[in-house]
Each structure stands twice: as C-alpha cells, then as structure tokens.
Coordinates of C-alpha atoms in Angstrom, one line a residue:
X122 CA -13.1 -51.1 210.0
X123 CA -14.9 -51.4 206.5
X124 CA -18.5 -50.9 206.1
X125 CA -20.6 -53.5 205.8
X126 CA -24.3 -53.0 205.1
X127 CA -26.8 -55.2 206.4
X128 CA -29.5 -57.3 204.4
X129 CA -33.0 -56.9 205.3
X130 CA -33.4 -60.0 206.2
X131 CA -30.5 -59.3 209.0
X132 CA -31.8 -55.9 209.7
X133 CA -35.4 -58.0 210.5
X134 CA -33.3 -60.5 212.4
X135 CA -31.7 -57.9 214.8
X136 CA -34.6 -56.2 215.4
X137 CA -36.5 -59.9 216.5
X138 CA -33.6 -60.5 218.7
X139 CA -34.2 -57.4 220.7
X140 CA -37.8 -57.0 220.6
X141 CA -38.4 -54.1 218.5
X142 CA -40.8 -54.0 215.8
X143 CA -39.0 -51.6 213.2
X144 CA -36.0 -49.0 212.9
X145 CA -38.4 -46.8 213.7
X146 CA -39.6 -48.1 217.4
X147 CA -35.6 -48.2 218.1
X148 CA -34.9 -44.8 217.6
X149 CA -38.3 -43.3 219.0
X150 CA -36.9 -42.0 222.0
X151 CA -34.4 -39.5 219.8
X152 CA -36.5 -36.4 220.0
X153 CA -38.7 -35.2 216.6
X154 CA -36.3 -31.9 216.6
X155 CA -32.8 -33.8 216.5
X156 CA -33.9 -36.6 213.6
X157 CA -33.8 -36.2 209.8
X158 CA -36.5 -36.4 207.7
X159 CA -35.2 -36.4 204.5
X160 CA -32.4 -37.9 202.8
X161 CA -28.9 -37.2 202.8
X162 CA -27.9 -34.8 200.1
X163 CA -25.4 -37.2 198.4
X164 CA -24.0 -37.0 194.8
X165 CA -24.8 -39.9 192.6
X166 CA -22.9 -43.2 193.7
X167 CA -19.5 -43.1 191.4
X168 CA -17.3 -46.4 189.7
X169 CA -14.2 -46.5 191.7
X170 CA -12.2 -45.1 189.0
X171 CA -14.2 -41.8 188.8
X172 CA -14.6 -41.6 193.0
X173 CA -10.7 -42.5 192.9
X174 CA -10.2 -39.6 190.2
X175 CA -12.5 -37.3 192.6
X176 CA -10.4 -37.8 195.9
X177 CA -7.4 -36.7 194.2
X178 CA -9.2 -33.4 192.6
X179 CA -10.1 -32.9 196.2
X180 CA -7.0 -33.7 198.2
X181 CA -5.8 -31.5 195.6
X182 CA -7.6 -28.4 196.8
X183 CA -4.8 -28.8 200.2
X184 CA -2.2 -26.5 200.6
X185 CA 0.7 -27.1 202.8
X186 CA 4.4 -26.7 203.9
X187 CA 5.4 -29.6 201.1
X188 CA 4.2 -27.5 198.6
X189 CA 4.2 -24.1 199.8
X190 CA 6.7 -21.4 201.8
X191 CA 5.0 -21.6 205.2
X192 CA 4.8 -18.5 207.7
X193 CA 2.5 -20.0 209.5
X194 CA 2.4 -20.2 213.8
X195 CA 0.1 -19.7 216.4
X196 CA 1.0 -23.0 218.1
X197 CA 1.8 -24.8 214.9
X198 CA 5.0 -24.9 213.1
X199 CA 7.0 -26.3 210.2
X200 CA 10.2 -27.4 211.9
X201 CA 13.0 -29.6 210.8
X202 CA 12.4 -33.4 212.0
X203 CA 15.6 -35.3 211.5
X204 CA 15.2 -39.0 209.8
X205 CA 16.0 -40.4 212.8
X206 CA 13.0 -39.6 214.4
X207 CA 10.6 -41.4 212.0
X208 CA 13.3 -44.3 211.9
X209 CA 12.7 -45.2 215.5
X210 CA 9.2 -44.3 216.1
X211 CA 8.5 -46.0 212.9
X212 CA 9.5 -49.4 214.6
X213 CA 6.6 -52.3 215.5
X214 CA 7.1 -52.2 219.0
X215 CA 6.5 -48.4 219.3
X216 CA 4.5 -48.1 216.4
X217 CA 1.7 -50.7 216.9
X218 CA 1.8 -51.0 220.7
X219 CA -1.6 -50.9 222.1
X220 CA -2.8 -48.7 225.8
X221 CA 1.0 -48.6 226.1
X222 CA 0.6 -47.7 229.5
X223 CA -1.3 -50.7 231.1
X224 CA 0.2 -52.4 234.3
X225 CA 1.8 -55.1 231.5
X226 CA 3.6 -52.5 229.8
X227 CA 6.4 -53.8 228.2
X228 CA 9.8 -53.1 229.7
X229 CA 10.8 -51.1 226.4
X230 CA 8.0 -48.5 226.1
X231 CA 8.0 -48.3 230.2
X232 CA 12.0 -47.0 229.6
X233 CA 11.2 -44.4 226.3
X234 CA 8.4 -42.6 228.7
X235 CA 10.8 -42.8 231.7
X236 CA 13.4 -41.3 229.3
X237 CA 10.6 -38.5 227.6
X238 CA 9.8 -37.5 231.5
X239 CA 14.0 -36.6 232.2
X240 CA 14.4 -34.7 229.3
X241 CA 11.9 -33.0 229.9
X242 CA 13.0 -32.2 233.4
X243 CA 16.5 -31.1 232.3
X244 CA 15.1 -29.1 229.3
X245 CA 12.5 -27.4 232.1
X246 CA 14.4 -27.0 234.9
X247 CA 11.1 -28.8 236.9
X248 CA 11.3 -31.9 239.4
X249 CA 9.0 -34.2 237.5
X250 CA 7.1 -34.6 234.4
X251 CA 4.0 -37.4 233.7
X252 CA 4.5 -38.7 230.5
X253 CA 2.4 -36.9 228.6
X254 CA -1.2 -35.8 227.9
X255 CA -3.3 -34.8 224.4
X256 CA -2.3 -31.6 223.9
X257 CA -0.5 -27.8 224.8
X258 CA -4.3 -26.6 225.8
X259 CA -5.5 -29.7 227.5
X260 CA -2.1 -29.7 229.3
X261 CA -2.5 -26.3 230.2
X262 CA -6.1 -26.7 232.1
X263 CA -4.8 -29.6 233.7
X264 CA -2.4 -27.2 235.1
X265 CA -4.8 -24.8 236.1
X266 CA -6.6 -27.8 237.7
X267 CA -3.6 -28.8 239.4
X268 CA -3.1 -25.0 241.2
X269 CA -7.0 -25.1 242.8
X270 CA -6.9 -28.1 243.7
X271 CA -3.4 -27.4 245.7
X272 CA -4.8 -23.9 246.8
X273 CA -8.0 -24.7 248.3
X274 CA -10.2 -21.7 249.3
X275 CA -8.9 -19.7 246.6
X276 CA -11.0 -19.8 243.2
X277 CA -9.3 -17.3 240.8
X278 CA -7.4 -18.0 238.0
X279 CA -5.3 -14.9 236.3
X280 CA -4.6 -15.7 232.3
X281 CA -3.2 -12.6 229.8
X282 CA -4.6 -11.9 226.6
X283 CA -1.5 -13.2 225.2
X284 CA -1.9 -16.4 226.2
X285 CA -3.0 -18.8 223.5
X286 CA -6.5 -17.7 222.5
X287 CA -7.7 -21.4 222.3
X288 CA -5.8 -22.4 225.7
X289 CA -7.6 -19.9 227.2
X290 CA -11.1 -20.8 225.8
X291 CA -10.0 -24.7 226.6
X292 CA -9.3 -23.7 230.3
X293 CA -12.2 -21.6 230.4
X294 CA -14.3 -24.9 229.0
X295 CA -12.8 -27.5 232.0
X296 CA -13.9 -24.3 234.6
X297 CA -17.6 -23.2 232.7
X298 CA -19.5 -25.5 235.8
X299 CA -16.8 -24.7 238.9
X300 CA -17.4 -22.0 241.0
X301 CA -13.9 -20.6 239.4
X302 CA -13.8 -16.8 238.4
X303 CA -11.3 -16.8 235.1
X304 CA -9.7 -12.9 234.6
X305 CA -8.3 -12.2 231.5
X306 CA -5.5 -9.5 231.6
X307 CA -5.1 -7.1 228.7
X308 CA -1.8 -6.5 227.0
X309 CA -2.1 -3.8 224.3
X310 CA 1.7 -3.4 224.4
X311 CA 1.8 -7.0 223.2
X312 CA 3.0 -8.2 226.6
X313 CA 1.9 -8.3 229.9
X314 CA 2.3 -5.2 232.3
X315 CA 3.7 -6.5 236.1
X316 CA 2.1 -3.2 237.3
X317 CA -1.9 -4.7 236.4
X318 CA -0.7 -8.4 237.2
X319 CA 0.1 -7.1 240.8
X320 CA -2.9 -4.8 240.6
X321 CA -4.9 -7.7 239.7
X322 CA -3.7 -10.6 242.3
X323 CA -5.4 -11.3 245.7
X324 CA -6.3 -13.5 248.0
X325 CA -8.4 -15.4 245.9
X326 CA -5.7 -16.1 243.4
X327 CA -4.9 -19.4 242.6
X328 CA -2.5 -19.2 239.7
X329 CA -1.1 -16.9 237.3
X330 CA -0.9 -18.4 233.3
X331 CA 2.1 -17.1 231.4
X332 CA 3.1 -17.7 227.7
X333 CA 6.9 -17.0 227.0
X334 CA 7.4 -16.4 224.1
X335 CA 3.6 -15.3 224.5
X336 CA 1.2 -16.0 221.3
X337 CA 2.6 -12.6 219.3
X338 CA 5.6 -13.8 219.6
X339 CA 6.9 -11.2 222.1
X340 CA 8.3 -11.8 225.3
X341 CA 7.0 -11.3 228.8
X342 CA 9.5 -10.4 232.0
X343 CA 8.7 -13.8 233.2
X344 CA 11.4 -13.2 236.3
X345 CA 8.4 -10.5 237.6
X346 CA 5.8 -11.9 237.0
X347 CA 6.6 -15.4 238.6
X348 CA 7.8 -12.8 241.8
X349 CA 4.4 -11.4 241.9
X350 CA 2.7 -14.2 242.0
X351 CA 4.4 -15.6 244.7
X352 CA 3.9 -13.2 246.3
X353 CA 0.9 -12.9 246.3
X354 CA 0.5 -16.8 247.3
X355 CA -0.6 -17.7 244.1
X356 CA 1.4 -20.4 241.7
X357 CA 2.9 -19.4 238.4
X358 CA 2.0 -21.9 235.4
X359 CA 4.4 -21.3 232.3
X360 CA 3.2 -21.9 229.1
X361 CA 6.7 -22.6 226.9
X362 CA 7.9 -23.2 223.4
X363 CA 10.4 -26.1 224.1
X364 CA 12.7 -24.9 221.1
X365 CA 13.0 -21.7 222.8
X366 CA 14.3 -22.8 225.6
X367 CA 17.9 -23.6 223.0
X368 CA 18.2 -19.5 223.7
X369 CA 15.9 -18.5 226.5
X370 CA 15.6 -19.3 230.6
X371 CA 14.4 -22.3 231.6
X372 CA 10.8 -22.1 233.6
X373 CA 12.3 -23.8 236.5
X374 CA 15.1 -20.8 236.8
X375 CA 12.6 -18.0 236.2
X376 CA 13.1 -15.4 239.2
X377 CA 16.9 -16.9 240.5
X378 CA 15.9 -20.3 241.1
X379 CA 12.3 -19.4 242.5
X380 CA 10.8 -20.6 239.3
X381 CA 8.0 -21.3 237.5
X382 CA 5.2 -24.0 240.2
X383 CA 4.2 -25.6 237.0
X384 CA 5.2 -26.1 233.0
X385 CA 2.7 -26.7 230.1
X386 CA 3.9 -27.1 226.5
X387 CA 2.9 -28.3 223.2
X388 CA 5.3 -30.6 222.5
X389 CA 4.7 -31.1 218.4
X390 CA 7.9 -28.7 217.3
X391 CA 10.0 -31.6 219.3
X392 CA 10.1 -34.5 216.6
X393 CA 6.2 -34.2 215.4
X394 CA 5.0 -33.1 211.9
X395 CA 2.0 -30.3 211.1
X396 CA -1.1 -32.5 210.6
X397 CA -4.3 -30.9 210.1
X398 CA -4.3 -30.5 213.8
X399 CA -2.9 -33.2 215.4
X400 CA -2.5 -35.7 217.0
X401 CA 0.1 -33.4 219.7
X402 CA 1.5 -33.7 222.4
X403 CA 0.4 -31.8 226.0
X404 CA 3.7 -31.9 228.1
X405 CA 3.4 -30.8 232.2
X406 CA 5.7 -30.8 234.2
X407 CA 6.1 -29.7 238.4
X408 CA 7.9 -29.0 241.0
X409 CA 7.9 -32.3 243.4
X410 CA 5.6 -30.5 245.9
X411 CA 3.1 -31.3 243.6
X412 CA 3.4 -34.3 242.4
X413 CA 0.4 -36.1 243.8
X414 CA -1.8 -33.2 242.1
X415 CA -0.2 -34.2 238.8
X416 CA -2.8 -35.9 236.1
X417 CA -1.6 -38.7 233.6
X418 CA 1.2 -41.7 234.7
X419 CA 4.7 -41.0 235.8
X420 CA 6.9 -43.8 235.1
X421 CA 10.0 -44.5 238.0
X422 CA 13.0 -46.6 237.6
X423 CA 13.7 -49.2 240.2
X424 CA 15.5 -52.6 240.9
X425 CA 14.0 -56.5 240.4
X426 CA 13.8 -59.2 243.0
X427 CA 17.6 -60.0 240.9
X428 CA 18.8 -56.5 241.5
X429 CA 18.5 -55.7 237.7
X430 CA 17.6 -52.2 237.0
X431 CA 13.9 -51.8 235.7
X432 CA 11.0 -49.4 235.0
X433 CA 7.2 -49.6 236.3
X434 CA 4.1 -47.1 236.6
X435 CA 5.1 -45.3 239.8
X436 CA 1.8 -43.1 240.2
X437 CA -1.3 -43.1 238.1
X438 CA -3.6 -40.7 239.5
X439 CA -6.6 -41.5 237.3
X440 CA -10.0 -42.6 237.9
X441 CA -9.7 -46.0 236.1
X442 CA -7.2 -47.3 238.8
X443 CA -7.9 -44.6 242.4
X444 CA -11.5 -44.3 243.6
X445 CA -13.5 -41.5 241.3
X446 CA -13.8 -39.0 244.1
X447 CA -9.4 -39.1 244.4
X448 CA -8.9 -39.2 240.7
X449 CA -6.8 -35.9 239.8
X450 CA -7.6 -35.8 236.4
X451 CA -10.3 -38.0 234.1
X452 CA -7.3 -38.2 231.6
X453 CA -7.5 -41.4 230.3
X454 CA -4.6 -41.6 227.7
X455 CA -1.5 -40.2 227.2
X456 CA 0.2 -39.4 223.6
X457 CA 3.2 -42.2 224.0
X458 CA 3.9 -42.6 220.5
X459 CA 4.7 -38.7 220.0
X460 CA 6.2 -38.5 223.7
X461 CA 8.5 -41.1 222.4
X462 CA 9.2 -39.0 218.8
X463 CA 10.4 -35.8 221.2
X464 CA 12.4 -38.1 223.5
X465 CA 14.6 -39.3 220.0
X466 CA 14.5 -35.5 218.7
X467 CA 15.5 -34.2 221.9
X468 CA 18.5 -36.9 222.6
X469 CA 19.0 -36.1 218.9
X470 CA 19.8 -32.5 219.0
X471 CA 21.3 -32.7 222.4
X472 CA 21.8 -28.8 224.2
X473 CA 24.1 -28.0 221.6
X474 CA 21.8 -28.7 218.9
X475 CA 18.7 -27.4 220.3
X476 CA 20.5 -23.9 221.0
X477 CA 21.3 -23.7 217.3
X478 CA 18.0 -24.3 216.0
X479 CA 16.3 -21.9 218.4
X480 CA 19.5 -19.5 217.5
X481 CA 18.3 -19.6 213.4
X482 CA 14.8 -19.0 214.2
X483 CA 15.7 -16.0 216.1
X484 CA 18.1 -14.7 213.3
X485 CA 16.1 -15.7 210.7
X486 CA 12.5 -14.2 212.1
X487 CA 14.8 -10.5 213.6
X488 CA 16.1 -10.3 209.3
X489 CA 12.1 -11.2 208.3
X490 CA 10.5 -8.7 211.0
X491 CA 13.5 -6.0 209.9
X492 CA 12.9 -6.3 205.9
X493 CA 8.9 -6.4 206.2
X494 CA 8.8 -3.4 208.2
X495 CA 10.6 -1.2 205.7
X496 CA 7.7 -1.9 202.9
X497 CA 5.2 0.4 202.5
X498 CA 2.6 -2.3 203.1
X499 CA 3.3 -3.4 206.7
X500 CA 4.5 -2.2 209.9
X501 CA 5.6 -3.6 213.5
X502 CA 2.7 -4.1 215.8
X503 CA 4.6 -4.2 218.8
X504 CA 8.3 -2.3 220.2
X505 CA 9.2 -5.5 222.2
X506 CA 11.3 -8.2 221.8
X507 CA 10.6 -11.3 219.8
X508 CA 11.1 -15.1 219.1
X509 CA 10.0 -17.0 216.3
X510 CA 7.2 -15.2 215.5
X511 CA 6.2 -11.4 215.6
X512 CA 2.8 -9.2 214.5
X513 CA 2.6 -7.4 211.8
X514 CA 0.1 -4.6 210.8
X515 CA -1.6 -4.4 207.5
X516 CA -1.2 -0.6 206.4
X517 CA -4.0 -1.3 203.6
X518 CA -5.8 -3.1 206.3
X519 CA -7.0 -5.9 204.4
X520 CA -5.1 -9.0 205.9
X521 CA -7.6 -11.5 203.5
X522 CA -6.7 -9.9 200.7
X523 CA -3.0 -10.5 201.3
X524 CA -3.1 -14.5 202.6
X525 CA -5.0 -15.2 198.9
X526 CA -2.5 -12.9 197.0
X527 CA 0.6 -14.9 199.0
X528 CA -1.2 -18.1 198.5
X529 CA -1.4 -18.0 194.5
X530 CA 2.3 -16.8 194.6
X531 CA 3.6 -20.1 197.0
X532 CA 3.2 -18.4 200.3
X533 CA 1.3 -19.5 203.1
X534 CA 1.7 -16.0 204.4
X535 CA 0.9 -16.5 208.5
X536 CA -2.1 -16.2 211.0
X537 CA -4.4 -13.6 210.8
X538 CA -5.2 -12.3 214.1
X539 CA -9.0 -11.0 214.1
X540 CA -10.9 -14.0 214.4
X541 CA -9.6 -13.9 218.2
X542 CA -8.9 -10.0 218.7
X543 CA -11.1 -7.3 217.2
X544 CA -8.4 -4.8 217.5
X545 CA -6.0 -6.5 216.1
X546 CA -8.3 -7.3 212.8
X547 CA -5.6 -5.3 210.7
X548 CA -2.6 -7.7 211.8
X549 CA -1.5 -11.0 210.3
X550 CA 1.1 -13.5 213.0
X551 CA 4.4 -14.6 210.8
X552 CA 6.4 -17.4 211.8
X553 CA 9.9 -18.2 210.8
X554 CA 11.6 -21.7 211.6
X555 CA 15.0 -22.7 211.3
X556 CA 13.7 -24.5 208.1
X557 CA 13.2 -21.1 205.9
X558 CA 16.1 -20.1 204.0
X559 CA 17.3 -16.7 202.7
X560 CA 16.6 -17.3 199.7
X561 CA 12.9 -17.4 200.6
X562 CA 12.9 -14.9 203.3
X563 CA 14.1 -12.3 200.2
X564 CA 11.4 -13.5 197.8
X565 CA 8.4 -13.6 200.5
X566 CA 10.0 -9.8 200.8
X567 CA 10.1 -9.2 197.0
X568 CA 6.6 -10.7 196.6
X569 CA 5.5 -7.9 198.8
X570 CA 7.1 -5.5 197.6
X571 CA 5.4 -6.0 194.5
X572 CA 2.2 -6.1 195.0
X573 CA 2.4 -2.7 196.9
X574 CA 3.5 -1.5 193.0
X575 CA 0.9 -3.0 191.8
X576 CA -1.4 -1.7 194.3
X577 CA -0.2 1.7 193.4
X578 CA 0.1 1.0 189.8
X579 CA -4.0 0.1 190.0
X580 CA -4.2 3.4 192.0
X581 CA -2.6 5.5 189.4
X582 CA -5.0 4.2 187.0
X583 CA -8.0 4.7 188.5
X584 CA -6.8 8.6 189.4
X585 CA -6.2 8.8 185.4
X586 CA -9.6 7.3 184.4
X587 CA -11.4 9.4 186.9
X588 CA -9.5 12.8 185.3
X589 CA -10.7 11.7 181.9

C-alpha cells in the first residue's frame, strides 16, 4: 500500500469526525513511558536518484549463497531447487490465490494440498498430515501441544539439548503460562544417551522431542529412544530433515514399525529458497489416533452428487470455524503456496531422486568433515555419526575471527555455536549440500590451510621481534 500523508486540513477533519480535539487527546491513554518525545533521528530527505543510489550501496552490504560458497545450516540450507518448482508455483492460480483454504476453495488448490498431505505421508511413514503450518518450530510446539492434550494428567515434556535451540525456546514460549514442566536433557557426546532419557521419564511424561539428524548434525539411536518412551507411556515427537529421509529410516518405522506418535519438519530444503528467514514451511504429520488433536486443515478426497471424484476441507480444527473452548490450535493459516513448492519438488525427485541428493550431501559433508579435521586449525567435536552437517572445534579458539577471514575470501564459513551453548563457544556448525562441488570443498580446505600459515607465519615474527 503506498503512503499517503494526510493534509492538515484532513488531519482536522478526522479528528472532528471522532470527537477529539488534537493528535494529542487521541493518543493520551498511551502511557508517558512508551511515547516519544523527540523526533525521529532521520537523515536528510534524498532526490530519488541519490535514495535510489543509497539502497543499492546498502543491499550491497548482503552476503549470500548467489554470491558466496555457503556452509551455512542450523535449520537453513542452500539446496538445489529444480526450474520446475518455480515454473508451477509461479502460476496465477497458486501464486495470487487469496485464504486458499476457505470453504470456496477452488477445486485446484483443494487437490495440490491433498497431494502435499500424501507425500508427506509416504515420505514419513505417518497416517495423516494437515497441510501445513508456519514453520519447523511452530510445527514442533504444535506437536508438543498435540501430546498433552492427548495425555491428560501428565504435564511433562522431555526435549535434548540437541534439539533445535530456537524450537526449543519456541516450545518453551507456547508452554511459559501452562502448568507444563519443560526438561532439557544434556548431550555432551553430541547425542542423546537412552540411559538418562529412561532415567529421566515418568509418569508425568507426556512426550519425548527428538531431532534426527539432531542440530550438530549427528545422529541419535531413534529405534531406543522411541522404545523408551513408549514405554514409559509417553509419545515420541520426531523432529526430521525431509532430505534425509533419501538415506535414513522413516519416523513412522523407527523401533520395527512402532514408530515415531508424531512428525515435525521444516519443510524449506523441499522446493523453497534461503530468504532472510522465511517465509517456511512447518510440516506435522500423525498417526490416525490422533487426528482429531491435529491443528491446521486436512484436506480429503471424496465423490460429487455425479460420482465425479473431488476434494473438500475434511477437518479444520480451528477456532474460526469449532467453538473457542474445542479449537486445537489458534493456527489461523497455513503456508499453501510453499506446501504446494515441496509437493512439485517432492513428485519431482521421486524416491529415486531424493535418495541421491541425500546420498551427495552425505558424501560430500564425510570428505569435508575428513579434510578439515587433518588441519592444524580444527578438530572433530564429536566421535558420532553424521549427516549434512557436523561440529567442528576451533583449535585457536576464535570462531569470529575465522567467519570474517572466510567471508572476505568468498566463504560463508557455517554457524557458530556459542550464542546458544557456552561450551561449545569454540565450535562453528558446517553444512554441505548436494549443491557444493569438489572443487569448492578443496578450496574452502586450502583457504584454511592457509591462514593457519599465516597464522604461524605472524607467530614467527613476533618470536623474532621479541628476540631483537
């Protein structure tokens, strides 16, 4: 919407029309503590030739995977998209569809979130999927919802340290006013131990979150830990990386078949582009048991009064269309538009397809992890195995130092881990997609490599200059 500013003779006739005196008399109820009494501290107004010229210089000041080698992970990564992708979910009647998810849905967008929801079934192994919600961490506190509501009486909710820092501090967020006790387990292996989960569980254990691969990269014996939490009568919520499952057990198969209760993902990796963060894509999916817990719209296929084959809004579970008090979830919108981009990636690829991209990330990150950890400047953080991604741990313990080095040299060198773990404040996360190539895996290696001569170069010098 452009701005418009008002004259003062408007502002005088808007102010008449409501029965207040001045600007001032309409905002007097915003307390003295919350309003500014100065003015804003703008630059001088520009011609739109200089502000168009000052943009750019800004935009400029953006780095990202177009223009630099990108390590980067932790929830986020720089995956191929084929064309097709954009070529379908570029079209009008996805593109520009508005609430596509009303009761006069059109027929089209009703079948592309009936055909997101059974992909994502036979990529999870689960019963039913909604079709769709914001986001991996929103998705993953819906499912945390989803267990206490379906285990009433029990108000405990088990989460590793190696779940996604910011999942946990989202689910944490949706629970800060229930009477809900949130444990976090450590895992300074890099993975969670089975002997503190079973240690841990109880009675009063609703649900058990676990990432696989986790958020170093490493992965967890998700067979036990979904058998312990069973066990214990508590429901197992997987957190997944849909490309992983190319190589790696399907949730719904974790434990021979006793599987995972419910699935969370970030679906971006399937079809969607790094943006600055976001918009994503929250996928959840359940066994049927569940299904009236489930938040968001599922979408069913049936037959018209002709016998033609049709879709419609089987269940929407929210508070705009069930009384308040039954709403599951005050989810009001689902992510259609990028549900839509993983159903044409995923039909894309096919099984076939998605096992060799999850194959070249795991080739490509094991030859990575393998050449970083013979330089002098790094070593492994953790002795388990990996996917995708893996922690690393600055020997000169200086992980700043090294982004802004990789940065001026074209590399946008990975995560670094302390701003969510103290301990691990010496460590950067790496990521390598399918996307990297040899060639830059070698000179990411080389660029190392270097600057640990240089380092020792510098070293030498300052020894000599200190002798005299």
């Amino acid at each position: 919407m452009p701005y418009l500013y008002n004259t003062p003779d408007e502002t005088r006739e808007m102010l008449d029309a409501i029965g207040v005196g001045s600007i001032e008399d309409l905002l007097a109820m915003v307390p003295a503590d919350f309003r500014l009494r100065r003015a804003l501290d703008l630059p001088p107004a520009m011609g739109e030739m200089e502000l168009d010229q000052h943009m750019q210089m800004l935009a400029g000041q953006n780095h990202d995977a177009s223009d630099k080698v990108c390590f980067l992970g932790g929830g986020a990564y720089d995956h191929f998209i084929p064309a097709v992708v954009d070529a379908i979910g570029g079209r009008g009647e996805f593109y520009t569809s508005y609430t596509p998810y009303q009761a006069e849905v059109a027929q089209g967008n009703l079948q592309a979130m009936f055909e997101y929801q059974s992909l994502v079934c036979r990529l999870t192994g689960m019963d039913i999927s909604n079709s769709s919600l914001y986001d991996g961490a929103s998705a993953a506190a819906e499912g945390v919802m989803m267990a206490l509501a379906s285990k009433p009486g029990r108000n405990r909710v088990l989460a590793p340290a190696s779940l996604h820092p910011e999942y946990r501090e989202t689910i944490e967020t949706y629970l800060a006013n229930l009477d809900v006790e949130v444990v976090t387990l450590p895992t300074p292996a890099g993975v969670l131990s089975i002997d503190e989960l079973r240690a841990a569980l109880n009675d009063q254990t609703a649900c058990v979150l676990l990432q696989q691969p986790n958020f170093f990269g490493c992965l967890e014996d998700a067979d036990a830990a979904t058998a312990a939490a069973h066990e214990a009568g508590a429901l197992l919520i997987s957190v997944f990386d849909p490309i992983s499952l190319g190589l790696l057990k399907r949730p719904g198969d974790y434990n021979a078949g006793d599987g995972a209760d419910i699935v969370v993902a970030e679906g971006h990796s399937l079809g969607s582009p790094l943006a600055m963060g976001g918009p994503y894509l929250g996928i959840l999916a359940c066994k049927e048991a569940l299904v009236r817990r489930m938040p968001g719209r599922i979408v069913g296929q049936t037959t018209d009064r002709r016998g033609k084959p049709c879709f419609v809004l089987t269940l929407q579970t929210r508070e705009q269309h069930i009384r308040r008090d039954k709403a599951t979830s005050n989810v009001c919108s689902n992510q259609a538009l990028f549900a839509l981009r993983a159903a044409v990636y995923l039909a894309q690829l096919g099984p076939q397809g998605l096992q060799e991209t999850a194959g070249l990330c795991l080739q490509k990150t094991r030859y990575l992890a393998d050449r970083l950890a013979t330089t002098e400047r790094f070593k492994p953080a953790f002795k388990v195995p990996v996917f995708k991604e893996f922690v690393l741990r600055d020997r000169e313990c200086d992980v700043d130092a090294f982004i802004a080095a990789a940065l001026d040299a074209g590399f946008l060198a990975g995560v670094p881990l302390g701003r969510w773990y103290p301990d691990l404040d010496d460590c950067l996360l790496i990521a390598v997609t399918e996307k990297r190539t040899k060639e830059e895996l070698d000179r990411f290696v080389a660029f190392v490599e270097a600057l640990a001569k240089d380092t020792e170069a510098a070293e030498l010098g300052e020894m000599a200059e200190s002798f005299g």
